[in-house]
XYZ file of C-alpha atoms in Angstrom:
664
model
C 4.806 -0.478 32.369
C 5.591 0.782 35.798
C 5.231 -2.598 37.324
C 7.154 -4.477 34.672
C 10.537 -4.431 33.015
C 11.004 -1.751 30.404
C 13.949 -3.396 28.647
C 14.252 -2.118 25.094
C 16.528 -2.990 22.194
C 18.547 0.108 23.141
C 19.189 -1.437 26.568
C 20.828 -4.450 24.930
C 23.682 -2.122 24.043
C 23.162 0.360 26.891
C 22.334 -1.355 30.217
C 19.992 0.446 32.614
C 21.599 2.829 35.127
C 21.058 0.356 37.941
C 23.086 -2.317 36.177
C 26.774 -2.336 37.050
C 29.127 -2.798 34.115
C 32.758 -3.789 34.589
C 35.112 -2.697 31.815
C 37.982 -5.033 31.086
C 39.845 -2.591 28.827
C 39.831 1.003 27.739
C 38.355 0.003 24.379
C 35.174 -1.080 26.129
C 34.655 2.185 27.993
C 31.981 4.651 26.838
C 33.216 6.850 24.001
C 32.554 10.285 25.451
C 34.616 12.911 23.694
C 34.126 15.783 21.286
C 35.103 13.754 18.191
C 32.300 11.286 18.776
C 29.795 14.114 19.075
C 28.626 13.130 22.561
C 27.203 15.833 24.770
C 26.813 15.312 28.503
C 24.505 17.177 30.806
C 22.940 16.211 34.089
C 24.692 12.863 33.937
C 22.832 11.860 30.752
C 24.846 11.335 27.584
C 23.436 11.970 24.138
C 24.806 12.396 20.643
C 24.484 15.586 18.692
C 21.207 15.702 16.718
C 21.378 15.817 12.956
C 21.539 19.418 11.657
C 18.457 20.706 9.847
C 20.619 21.495 6.815
C 21.373 17.787 6.395
C 17.668 16.975 6.313
C 17.166 19.797 3.797
C 19.791 18.199 1.558
C 17.982 14.862 1.909
C 14.736 16.528 0.798
C 16.417 17.917 -2.321
C 17.980 14.559 -3.183
C 14.718 12.746 -2.501
C 12.718 15.025 -4.805
C 15.286 14.548 -7.576
C 15.116 10.762 -7.213
C 11.302 10.938 -7.149
C 11.388 12.568 -10.568
C 13.721 9.844 -11.812
C 11.394 7.129 -10.521
C 8.532 8.626 -12.527
C 10.376 8.565 -15.842
C 12.072 5.196 -15.309
C 10.785 1.869 -14.094
C 8.285 -0.675 -15.404
C 5.209 0.006 -17.475
C 1.826 -0.004 -15.777
C 0.630 -3.303 -14.361
C -2.773 -4.777 -15.172
C -4.209 -3.289 -11.968
C -2.663 0.158 -12.447
C -3.918 0.409 -16.011
C -7.518 0.395 -14.781
C -7.038 3.900 -13.353
C -5.025 5.062 -16.375
C -7.442 3.732 -18.996
C -10.453 5.036 -17.072
C -8.827 8.483 -16.938
C -8.085 8.338 -20.671
C -11.707 7.523 -21.442
C -12.868 10.386 -19.203
C -10.864 12.781 -21.365
C -12.048 11.122 -24.577
C -15.800 11.083 -23.887
C -16.012 13.939 -21.359
C -18.077 11.910 -18.887
C -16.655 12.718 -15.442
C -19.678 11.509 -13.465
C -19.714 7.875 -14.573
C -16.170 6.694 -15.330
C -15.980 3.869 -17.836
C -13.417 1.104 -18.162
C -13.434 -0.309 -21.683
C -17.101 -0.532 -22.707
C -18.775 -0.699 -19.281
C -19.286 1.721 -16.361
C -16.612 1.292 -13.702
C -18.493 1.955 -10.469
C -16.854 -0.598 -8.221
C -14.150 1.879 -7.135
C -14.260 5.505 -6.018
C -13.571 7.985 -8.850
C -11.010 10.383 -7.333
C -7.865 8.544 -8.570
C -9.099 8.537 -12.179
C -10.264 12.156 -11.875
C -6.843 13.295 -10.685
C -4.981 11.373 -13.391
C -7.288 12.860 -16.021
C -6.851 16.346 -14.562
C -3.059 16.061 -14.465
C -2.917 14.668 -18.007
C -4.578 17.799 -19.402
C -1.350 19.703 -18.726
C 0.959 17.103 -20.280
C 1.479 15.934 -23.822
C -0.114 12.873 -25.356
C 1.424 9.426 -25.402
C 3.768 9.397 -28.433
C 3.055 5.709 -29.089
C -0.742 5.997 -29.254
C -1.344 9.732 -29.700
C -3.807 9.591 -26.803
C -3.858 11.362 -23.424
C -2.483 9.750 -20.240
C 0.988 8.228 -20.070
C 2.826 6.139 -17.502
C 4.190 9.340 -15.970
C 0.860 11.150 -15.655
C -0.822 7.998 -14.347
C 1.685 7.737 -11.489
C 2.224 11.439 -10.797
C -0.786 11.850 -8.435
C 0.449 8.925 -6.332
C 3.957 10.383 -6.116
C 2.630 13.813 -5.118
C 0.322 12.181 -2.571
C 3.190 10.345 -0.873
C 5.369 13.478 -0.824
C 2.520 15.329 0.873
C 2.079 12.394 3.261
C 5.706 12.721 4.386
C 5.141 16.462 4.848
C 2.024 15.867 6.978
C 3.836 13.226 9.054
C 6.635 15.714 9.738
C 4.189 18.481 10.675
C 2.261 16.142 12.949
C 5.445 14.846 14.570
C 6.528 18.450 15.110
C 3.400 18.987 17.227
C 4.053 15.792 19.194
C 7.811 15.682 19.732
C 10.870 17.962 19.808
C 12.235 19.152 16.473
C 15.019 16.495 16.141
C 12.514 13.662 16.546
C 10.127 15.314 14.074
C 12.876 15.561 11.448
C 13.730 11.921 12.116
C 10.068 10.934 11.597
C 10.008 12.610 8.195
C 13.182 10.803 7.145
C 11.849 7.432 8.309
C 8.576 7.970 6.437
C 10.388 8.943 3.232
C 12.607 5.847 3.312
C 10.038 3.217 4.351
C 9.480 0.527 1.733
C 5.675 0.608 1.912
C 5.382 4.322 1.182
C 8.087 4.152 -1.500
C 6.450 1.226 -3.259
C 3.023 2.842 -3.568
C 4.408 6.274 -4.421
C 5.075 4.852 -7.893
C 1.873 2.819 -8.113
C -0.997 4.270 -10.167
C -3.747 3.047 -7.849
C -5.843 4.581 -5.073
C -3.588 3.526 -2.192
C -1.314 6.601 -2.087
C -4.293 8.969 -2.078
C -5.976 6.931 0.639
C -2.841 7.082 2.808
C -2.547 10.853 2.303
C -6.119 11.702 3.246
C -6.187 9.264 6.176
C -2.939 10.770 7.494
C -4.290 14.290 7.036
C -7.470 13.335 8.914
C -5.492 11.894 11.838
C -3.316 15.021 11.927
C -6.259 17.429 11.938
C -7.992 15.517 14.713
C -4.841 15.614 16.857
C -4.356 19.326 16.210
C -7.978 19.983 17.152
C -7.391 18.355 20.555
C -4.240 20.452 21.089
C -5.748 23.749 19.891
C -5.425 26.716 22.227
C -9.011 27.923 21.758
C -12.391 26.638 20.605
C -12.257 28.524 17.304
C -9.049 26.864 16.170
C -10.345 23.503 17.373
C -13.459 23.874 15.178
C -11.285 24.910 12.227
C -9.186 21.760 12.564
C -12.310 19.616 12.961
C -13.725 21.122 9.762
C -10.573 20.082 7.921
C -10.774 16.664 9.599
C -14.219 16.029 8.109
C -13.054 17.323 4.719
C -10.042 14.982 4.766
C -12.164 12.020 5.839
C -14.658 12.708 3.056
C -11.911 12.980 0.448
C -10.497 9.688 1.707
C -13.900 8.129 1.007
C -13.816 9.602 -2.491
C -10.354 8.083 -2.960
C -11.183 4.588 -1.744
C -14.390 4.192 0.191
C -15.279 2.777 2.636
C -11.725 2.057 3.885
C -11.459 5.353 5.851
C -14.168 4.197 8.245
C -12.211 1.298 9.805
C -8.839 2.952 9.138
C -9.619 6.389 10.623
C -13.051 6.656 12.236
C -12.751 3.406 14.214
C -9.309 4.056 15.804
C -10.173 7.694 16.570
C -13.424 6.615 18.230
C -11.486 4.065 20.276
C -8.855 6.650 21.254
C -11.549 9.166 22.213
C -13.009 6.652 24.617
C -9.907 4.756 25.826
C -7.121 7.368 25.828
C -7.178 8.044 29.547
C -7.651 4.375 30.352
C -4.658 3.305 28.262
C -2.435 5.918 29.880
C -3.596 4.818 33.327
C -2.720 1.212 32.468
C 0.696 2.368 31.274
C 1.161 4.208 34.557
C -0.239 1.583 36.917
C 0.832 -1.630 35.226
C -1.170 -4.842 34.662
C -2.719 -4.737 38.141
C -4.640 -1.596 37.202
C -6.412 -3.112 34.184
C -9.553 -4.198 36.042
C -10.001 -0.815 37.701
C -9.391 1.003 34.424
C -11.924 -1.153 32.556
C -14.613 -0.316 35.135
C -13.747 3.371 34.918
C -13.841 3.349 31.104
C -17.191 1.536 31.025
C -18.721 4.125 33.340
C -17.219 6.911 31.237
C -18.624 5.641 27.932
C -21.887 7.613 27.820
C -20.339 10.890 29.070
C -17.636 10.587 26.402
C -20.293 9.895 23.766
C -22.234 13.027 24.761
C -19.043 15.063 24.608
C -18.317 13.700 21.136
C -21.562 15.193 19.829
C -20.687 18.644 21.157
C -16.874 18.831 21.262
C -16.281 17.038 17.962
C -19.074 18.804 16.078
C -20.723 15.630 14.856
C -24.003 17.443 14.195
C -22.384 19.695 11.575
C -19.296 17.623 10.729
C -21.095 14.535 9.430
C -22.961 16.556 6.748
C -19.631 18.075 5.649
C -18.154 14.576 5.494
C -21.059 13.247 3.405
C -20.930 16.236 1.076
C -17.534 15.061 -0.187
C -18.793 11.855 -1.823
C -22.556 11.349 -1.436
C -23.566 13.703 -4.299
C -21.457 11.643 -6.695
C -23.064 8.411 -5.506
C -26.556 9.863 -5.947
C -25.727 11.183 -9.424
C -24.406 7.774 -10.463
C -27.373 5.887 -9.028
C -29.804 8.102 -10.958
C -28.253 6.910 -14.218
C -27.294 3.386 -13.131
C -29.887 2.199 -10.572
C -28.015 -1.039 -9.874
C -25.157 0.964 -8.311
C -26.593 0.833 -4.775
C -26.821 -2.959 -4.909
C -23.292 -3.133 -6.319
C -21.870 -0.991 -3.500
C -23.705 -3.066 -0.912
C -22.139 -6.196 -2.372
C -18.643 -4.714 -2.725
C -18.485 -3.070 0.686
C -20.935 -4.666 3.118
C -20.820 -8.231 1.819
C -17.030 -8.055 1.817
C -17.134 -7.142 5.513
C -19.671 -9.891 6.235
C -17.466 -12.525 4.618
C -19.840 -13.145 1.693
C -17.411 -11.936 -0.958
C -15.589 -14.327 -3.346
C -12.158 -15.074 -1.961
C -13.187 -14.571 1.658
C -11.715 -17.063 4.097
C -11.715 -16.816 7.867
C -8.614 -17.397 9.897
C -5.034 -16.426 9.113
C -5.022 -13.856 11.920
C -1.254 -13.644 11.507
C -1.520 -12.668 7.831
C -0.553 -9.003 8.244
C 2.264 -9.471 10.778
C 5.066 -10.251 8.282
C 3.555 -7.759 5.840
C 3.791 -4.931 8.390
C 7.446 -5.747 9.030
C 8.121 -5.890 5.295
C 6.416 -2.566 4.612
C 8.420 -0.903 7.394
C 11.815 -1.981 6.022
C 14.577 -0.934 6.640
C 13.311 0.097 10.107
C 11.438 -3.137 10.820
C 13.669 -4.345 13.686
C 12.442 -1.472 15.854
C 8.737 -2.127 15.210
C 8.227 -4.429 18.259
C 9.602 -1.806 20.653
C 7.613 0.890 18.851
C 4.370 -1.019 19.426
C 5.238 -1.347 23.115
C 6.552 2.217 23.458
C 3.404 3.775 25.023
C 3.730 1.358 27.946
C 7.497 1.624 28.529
C 9.038 3.940 31.098
C 11.805 4.781 28.641
C 9.271 6.742 26.571
C 7.074 8.150 29.330
C 7.768 11.743 28.229
C 5.834 11.136 24.993
C 3.122 8.834 26.318
C 0.126 10.885 25.160
C 1.114 11.155 21.463
C 2.393 7.583 21.521
C -0.999 6.324 22.721
C -2.656 8.231 19.862
C -0.283 6.712 17.299
C -0.711 3.285 18.926
C -4.491 3.415 18.398
C -3.854 4.567 14.814
C -1.822 1.417 14.143
C -3.211 -1.330 16.358
C -6.989 -0.888 16.007
C -7.070 -0.925 12.158
C -4.485 -3.713 12.173
C -6.717 -5.874 14.382
C -9.749 -5.050 12.252
C -7.935 -5.999 9.044
C -6.655 -9.218 10.646
C -10.186 -10.182 11.694
C -11.592 -9.506 8.214
C -12.172 -12.570 6.062
C -11.086 -10.779 2.869
C -7.424 -9.761 3.018
C -5.082 -7.896 0.706
C -1.505 -6.957 1.574
C -2.068 -3.256 0.871
C -5.115 -2.922 3.129
C -2.914 -1.908 6.082
C -1.039 0.852 4.239
C -2.885 3.667 6.092
C -1.352 2.502 9.399
C 2.229 3.076 8.191
C 2.366 6.819 9.029
C 1.133 5.974 12.524
C 3.837 3.337 12.775
C 6.408 5.978 11.792
C 5.212 8.188 14.654
C 5.640 5.268 17.048
C 9.101 4.574 15.678
C 10.379 8.157 15.827
C 11.128 8.439 19.584
C 12.276 4.810 19.686
C 14.790 5.327 16.891
C 15.922 8.653 18.309
C 16.644 7.012 21.644
C 18.437 4.120 19.977
C 20.652 6.161 17.666
C 21.195 9.361 19.622
C 20.698 8.539 23.313
C 22.306 5.105 23.594
C 25.897 5.036 24.858
C 27.789 1.771 24.433
C 29.062 0.644 27.817
C 30.282 -2.739 26.631
C 31.869 -2.541 23.204
C 32.433 -6.284 22.872
C 28.816 -7.008 23.672
C 27.693 -4.370 21.189
C 29.848 -5.817 18.412
C 28.416 -9.306 18.932
C 24.855 -7.942 19.057
C 25.277 -5.922 15.870
C 26.967 -8.855 14.113
C 24.029 -11.087 15.013
C 21.558 -8.526 13.716
C 23.502 -8.166 10.475
C 23.593 -11.937 10.042
C 19.812 -12.173 10.327
C 19.048 -9.078 8.264
C 21.609 -10.113 5.662
C 19.484 -13.140 4.822
C 16.715 -10.895 3.459
C 18.520 -9.764 0.260
C 19.745 -13.304 -0.345
C 16.272 -14.793 0.030
C 14.893 -12.039 -2.196
C 17.485 -12.791 -4.867
C 16.553 -16.470 -5.139
C 12.812 -15.767 -4.743
C 12.806 -13.355 -7.682
C 14.632 -15.943 -9.752
C 11.842 -18.433 -9.140
C 9.051 -15.871 -9.593
C 10.387 -14.593 -12.929
C 12.205 -17.567 -14.509
C 11.763 -16.283 -18.069
C 13.193 -12.843 -17.271
C 15.925 -14.047 -14.886
C 18.787 -14.028 -17.360
C 21.260 -11.635 -18.931
C 21.847 -8.531 -16.823
C 18.967 -9.132 -14.389
C 20.846 -11.549 -12.056
C 23.806 -9.151 -12.134
C 21.543 -6.297 -11.065
C 20.241 -8.576 -8.319
C 23.781 -9.035 -7.018
C 24.299 -5.256 -7.124
C 21.141 -4.759 -5.067
C 22.298 -7.275 -2.458
C 25.694 -5.577 -2.211
C 24.035 -2.165 -1.970
C 21.699 -3.238 0.826
C 24.305 -5.168 2.807
C 26.947 -2.490 2.278
C 24.649 0.205 3.615
C 23.663 -1.854 6.635
C 27.298 -2.780 7.271
C 28.262 0.896 7.216
C 25.409 1.646 9.606
C 26.567 -1.071 12.022
C 30.237 -0.009 11.924
C 29.291 3.634 12.431
C 27.021 2.777 15.348
C 29.607 0.909 17.407
C 32.189 3.601 16.601
C 29.908 6.407 17.800
C 29.269 7.862 14.340
C 25.561 7.909 15.059
C 24.512 10.441 12.435
C 26.233 8.361 9.761
C 24.701 5.176 11.167
C 21.155 6.544 11.152
C 21.363 7.957 7.645
C 23.050 4.824 6.291
C 20.081 2.664 7.305
C 17.544 4.826 5.496
C 19.796 5.565 2.534
C 20.532 1.878 1.951
C 16.833 1.059 1.762
C 16.033 4.088 -0.393
C 18.929 3.467 -2.793
C 18.162 -0.250 -3.073
C 14.528 0.433 -3.942
C 15.364 3.178 -6.451
C 17.983 1.000 -8.157
C 15.650 -1.988 -8.337
C 12.815 0.143 -9.721
C 14.902 1.865 -12.391
C 17.107 -1.037 -13.508
C 15.243 -4.245 -12.716
C 11.659 -2.984 -12.894
C 11.450 -2.534 -16.678
C 12.446 -6.170 -17.237
C 10.320 -7.795 -14.535
C 7.275 -5.572 -15.010
C 7.006 -5.750 -18.790
C 3.878 -5.693 -20.933
C 4.988 -8.216 -23.527
C 1.937 -10.472 -23.121
C -0.686 -7.885 -24.196
C 1.512 -6.720 -27.080
C 2.064 -10.314 -28.208
C -1.674 -10.953 -28.124
C -2.411 -7.939 -30.324
C 0.411 -8.711 -32.765
C -0.732 -12.322 -33.201
C -4.326 -11.175 -33.615
C -3.326 -8.822 -36.431
C -1.551 -11.680 -38.207
C -4.319 -14.227 -37.577
C -6.597 -15.375 -40.432
C -9.647 -13.522 -39.175
C -11.652 -10.523 -40.329
C -10.244 -7.196 -39.172
C -13.788 -6.068 -38.369
C -14.213 -8.818 -35.764
C -14.647 -7.359 -32.274
C -12.345 -8.670 -29.537
C -14.116 -9.751 -26.329
C -12.528 -10.591 -22.996
C -14.231 -13.636 -21.515
C -12.155 -14.516 -18.415
C -11.792 -12.638 -15.144
C -10.853 -8.942 -15.265
C -9.837 -7.724 -18.746
C -6.219 -6.712 -19.179
C -6.657 -3.078 -20.202
C -3.067 -2.874 -21.441
C -4.316 -4.469 -24.663
C -6.114 -1.194 -25.365
C -3.962 1.261 -23.395
C -0.616 0.337 -24.967
C -1.477 -1.544 -28.163
C -4.588 0.382 -29.182
C -6.668 -2.761 -29.735
C -10.358 -2.064 -28.910
C -11.560 -4.454 -26.246
C -15.042 -5.335 -25.063
C -16.479 -7.424 -22.269
C -18.962 -10.197 -22.887
C -21.306 -8.451 -20.453
C -21.100 -5.924 -17.640
C -19.780 -8.134 -14.805
C -20.596 -5.648 -12.046
C -24.170 -5.190 -13.209
C -24.559 -8.963 -13.407
C -23.264 -9.378 -9.853
C -25.371 -6.530 -8.478
C -28.593 -7.837 -9.972
C -28.157 -11.568 -9.384
C -25.696 -12.281 -6.546
C -28.423 -12.570 -3.894
C -30.405 -15.131 -5.886
C -27.701 -16.965 -7.816
C -24.632 -18.902 -6.739
C -21.171 -18.384 -8.162
C -21.664 -21.340 -10.495
C -24.961 -19.864 -11.692
C -23.261 -16.560 -12.511
C -20.505 -18.343 -14.415
C -23.147 -20.247 -16.374
C -24.814 -16.959 -17.342
C -21.503 -15.700 -18.697
C -20.936 -18.971 -20.564
C -24.350 -18.739 -22.219
C -23.585 -15.213 -23.393
C -20.287 -16.472 -24.842
C -22.131 -19.216 -26.706
C -24.625 -16.656 -28.007
C -21.784 -14.527 -29.373
C -20.183 -17.523 -31.070
C -23.459 -18.600 -32.647
C -24.215 -15.124 -33.928
C -23.690 -14.034 -37.512
C -21.300 -11.231 -36.591
C -17.639 -12.348 -36.560
C -16.065 -12.086 -33.101
C -12.842 -13.063 -31.352
C -12.676 -14.010 -27.684
C -9.850 -14.250 -25.136
C -10.016 -16.774 -22.303
C -7.572 -18.253 -19.873
C -6.750 -21.809 -20.867
C -8.258 -23.240 -17.683
C -11.588 -21.473 -18.338
C -11.359 -22.304 -22.025
C -11.091 -26.026 -21.356
C -13.891 -25.870 -18.789
C -16.125 -24.240 -21.383
C -15.423 -27.022 -23.872
C -16.309 -29.671 -21.317
C -19.889 -28.342 -21.249
C -20.417 -26.991 -24.778
C -19.238 -27.598 -28.304
C -20.096 -24.356 -30.090
C -18.986 -23.420 -33.600
C -15.585 -21.833 -32.995
C -12.035 -21.969 -34.271
C -8.983 -21.576 -32.041
C -6.503 -19.068 -33.465
C -3.504 -19.014 -31.133
C -2.385 -18.935 -27.520
C -0.140 -16.596 -25.523
C 2.184 -18.280 -23.054
C 1.997 -16.651 -19.622
C 3.272 -17.404 -16.145
C 5.968 -19.829 -15.110
C 7.354 -22.394 -17.515
C 5.220 -25.537 -17.474
C 2.202 -23.819 -15.888
C -0.315 -23.386 -18.690
C -3.581 -22.723 -16.857
C -3.082 -18.926 -17.060
C -2.179 -18.888 -20.767
C -4.473 -16.839 -22.995
C -6.346 -18.699 -25.722
C -7.869 -16.657 -28.563
C -10.649 -18.182 -30.683
C -13.245 -17.011 -33.196
C -16.549 -18.034 -34.722
C -15.472 -16.984 -38.205
C -15.034 -19.897 -40.601
C -15.621 -22.448 -37.841
C -17.616 -25.646 -37.577
C -18.947 -27.206 -34.429
C -16.523 -30.108 -34.535
C -13.444 -27.956 -34.968
C -13.793 -26.365 -31.546
C -13.400 -29.597 -29.586
C -10.490 -30.652 -31.755
C -8.369 -27.575 -30.992
C -8.754 -27.047 -27.271
C -5.490 -28.655 -26.221
C -2.276 -26.656 -26.025
C -0.476 -28.889 -28.507
C -3.088 -28.096 -31.167
C -2.864 -24.326 -30.734
C -0.290 -22.286 -32.607
C 1.892 -20.597 -30.003
């Protein structure tokens, strides 16, 4: 701010012009010569920007590695397989309107991810193991393509905000950020949501910068299309992630820039001005933003699907109210108020390896050092801060809820990182060396902590080559950061900048390809199916999942048909307003008892904790077959217990509920 200090992390190595620096030796003087790539003009020193050809080479390498990530890595997780199995069933039964997961309609999520996976799988071969459509590769391909397009949109948007070197830098930062990398290989809706939210933000910005009204309307049309597609990818997240921050920016843009110009003393005056300007800005929104025609375009992207579904499944409206509105009201299971700091460490983690610059990036719109880019920085600031505050205030939190703010964070980081790497001249070499050493010491703890954390999270897999790979990852990360630090203090800024991103990118790719298959295995579902085939039970007995969300990998990978005791979403939609959580669980338990007492042979899967709770209330005729050990050693509550009503007597059920009595 104008009235406050604008000290940045660049100034720690490059004191402000008004600060006098005394050099005690030639080694501490600024390195300003042709070898170091420093250009001087008008008394301001800067390093040569990275050539476009270098970025082009990075794009080629990145696309090659992206292909490798798709064919290597772990199998689908239990959450990813929902999209994959739903897509497979779309292709099997031809029902694109009402996607089904196992034997029930899956209406709790928007259908676009499953539609895209099904559409992509048409052009690929079938899974050689099952002979069915949809494989790990085709399940993850839409997410990978979505993140590649996201990086492209970020670069195009940055090109309209900043000079070309900063725009290229923004694309590189986006492509090497951990959050975007992680969900590029995740077969869920998150990558598609990030893409369409980013596209919507870009189109809105371009509409405000358009040279004429016709081009502005064209960009607004694409804005409403992108926002509607985002709803079809993962509704209603685009409303707080896009509509809310854009509405805030539309109203507060001028006020925020006035505060940045006038300092804290201007806040009161700016608040009064913004309050008086609220209604005029609202009237302008109706006309300038085309709300009267844009909202119908927006609704056209997803509302017809919702109506078509509700005509066949009338409970859908009540389900969506529960899933979306009750979640926001704090009436959803798992909601808990507080923990306003929850997303702070997550944001830093998702922005690795650039996380150290995030604090300055969030302050950048209000710092004199970045005054030349204040308008786009304010736009990106609203993109990041408003959804972040909304997510922090929500009672239901998930780490991936803030993913759509990452491209905005990249746009905040771009001028900050460009100034740090290419406009910062070291005036005190000794001070710079100590500062960089301190940063390395702190950052170097991250791989070490990760190494020991993974060992505790995956004790059964943490043996053989896995710890060795962990050491390789630590060396790779620390080696890259060490090279970046050495290059920075020796004025090899291009090398320093690329080393930071490359170290993060290479570490992630190595971990995914080498460590991922071991840590993200699907042994538990395969073990369950193999034991079931060997168990003394009729092969015609249906297998029912009776605890929490079914693990679809039992069907997707092992080909074992799997049913649910009842449609959980229909049960919730029809009874959640009148029944408590305990009442709903009792309804499920009664259906389980009815299955066990029936004449048709059945097998059921329950978590041990739920299994033992069931036996404390009932003693139905059932026979325990086996258990599948899951989770950490010594923690048995998540183990799967499989039991049947075939050949059972009432007394036998109570006698075989303890782990020691179950064949493992």
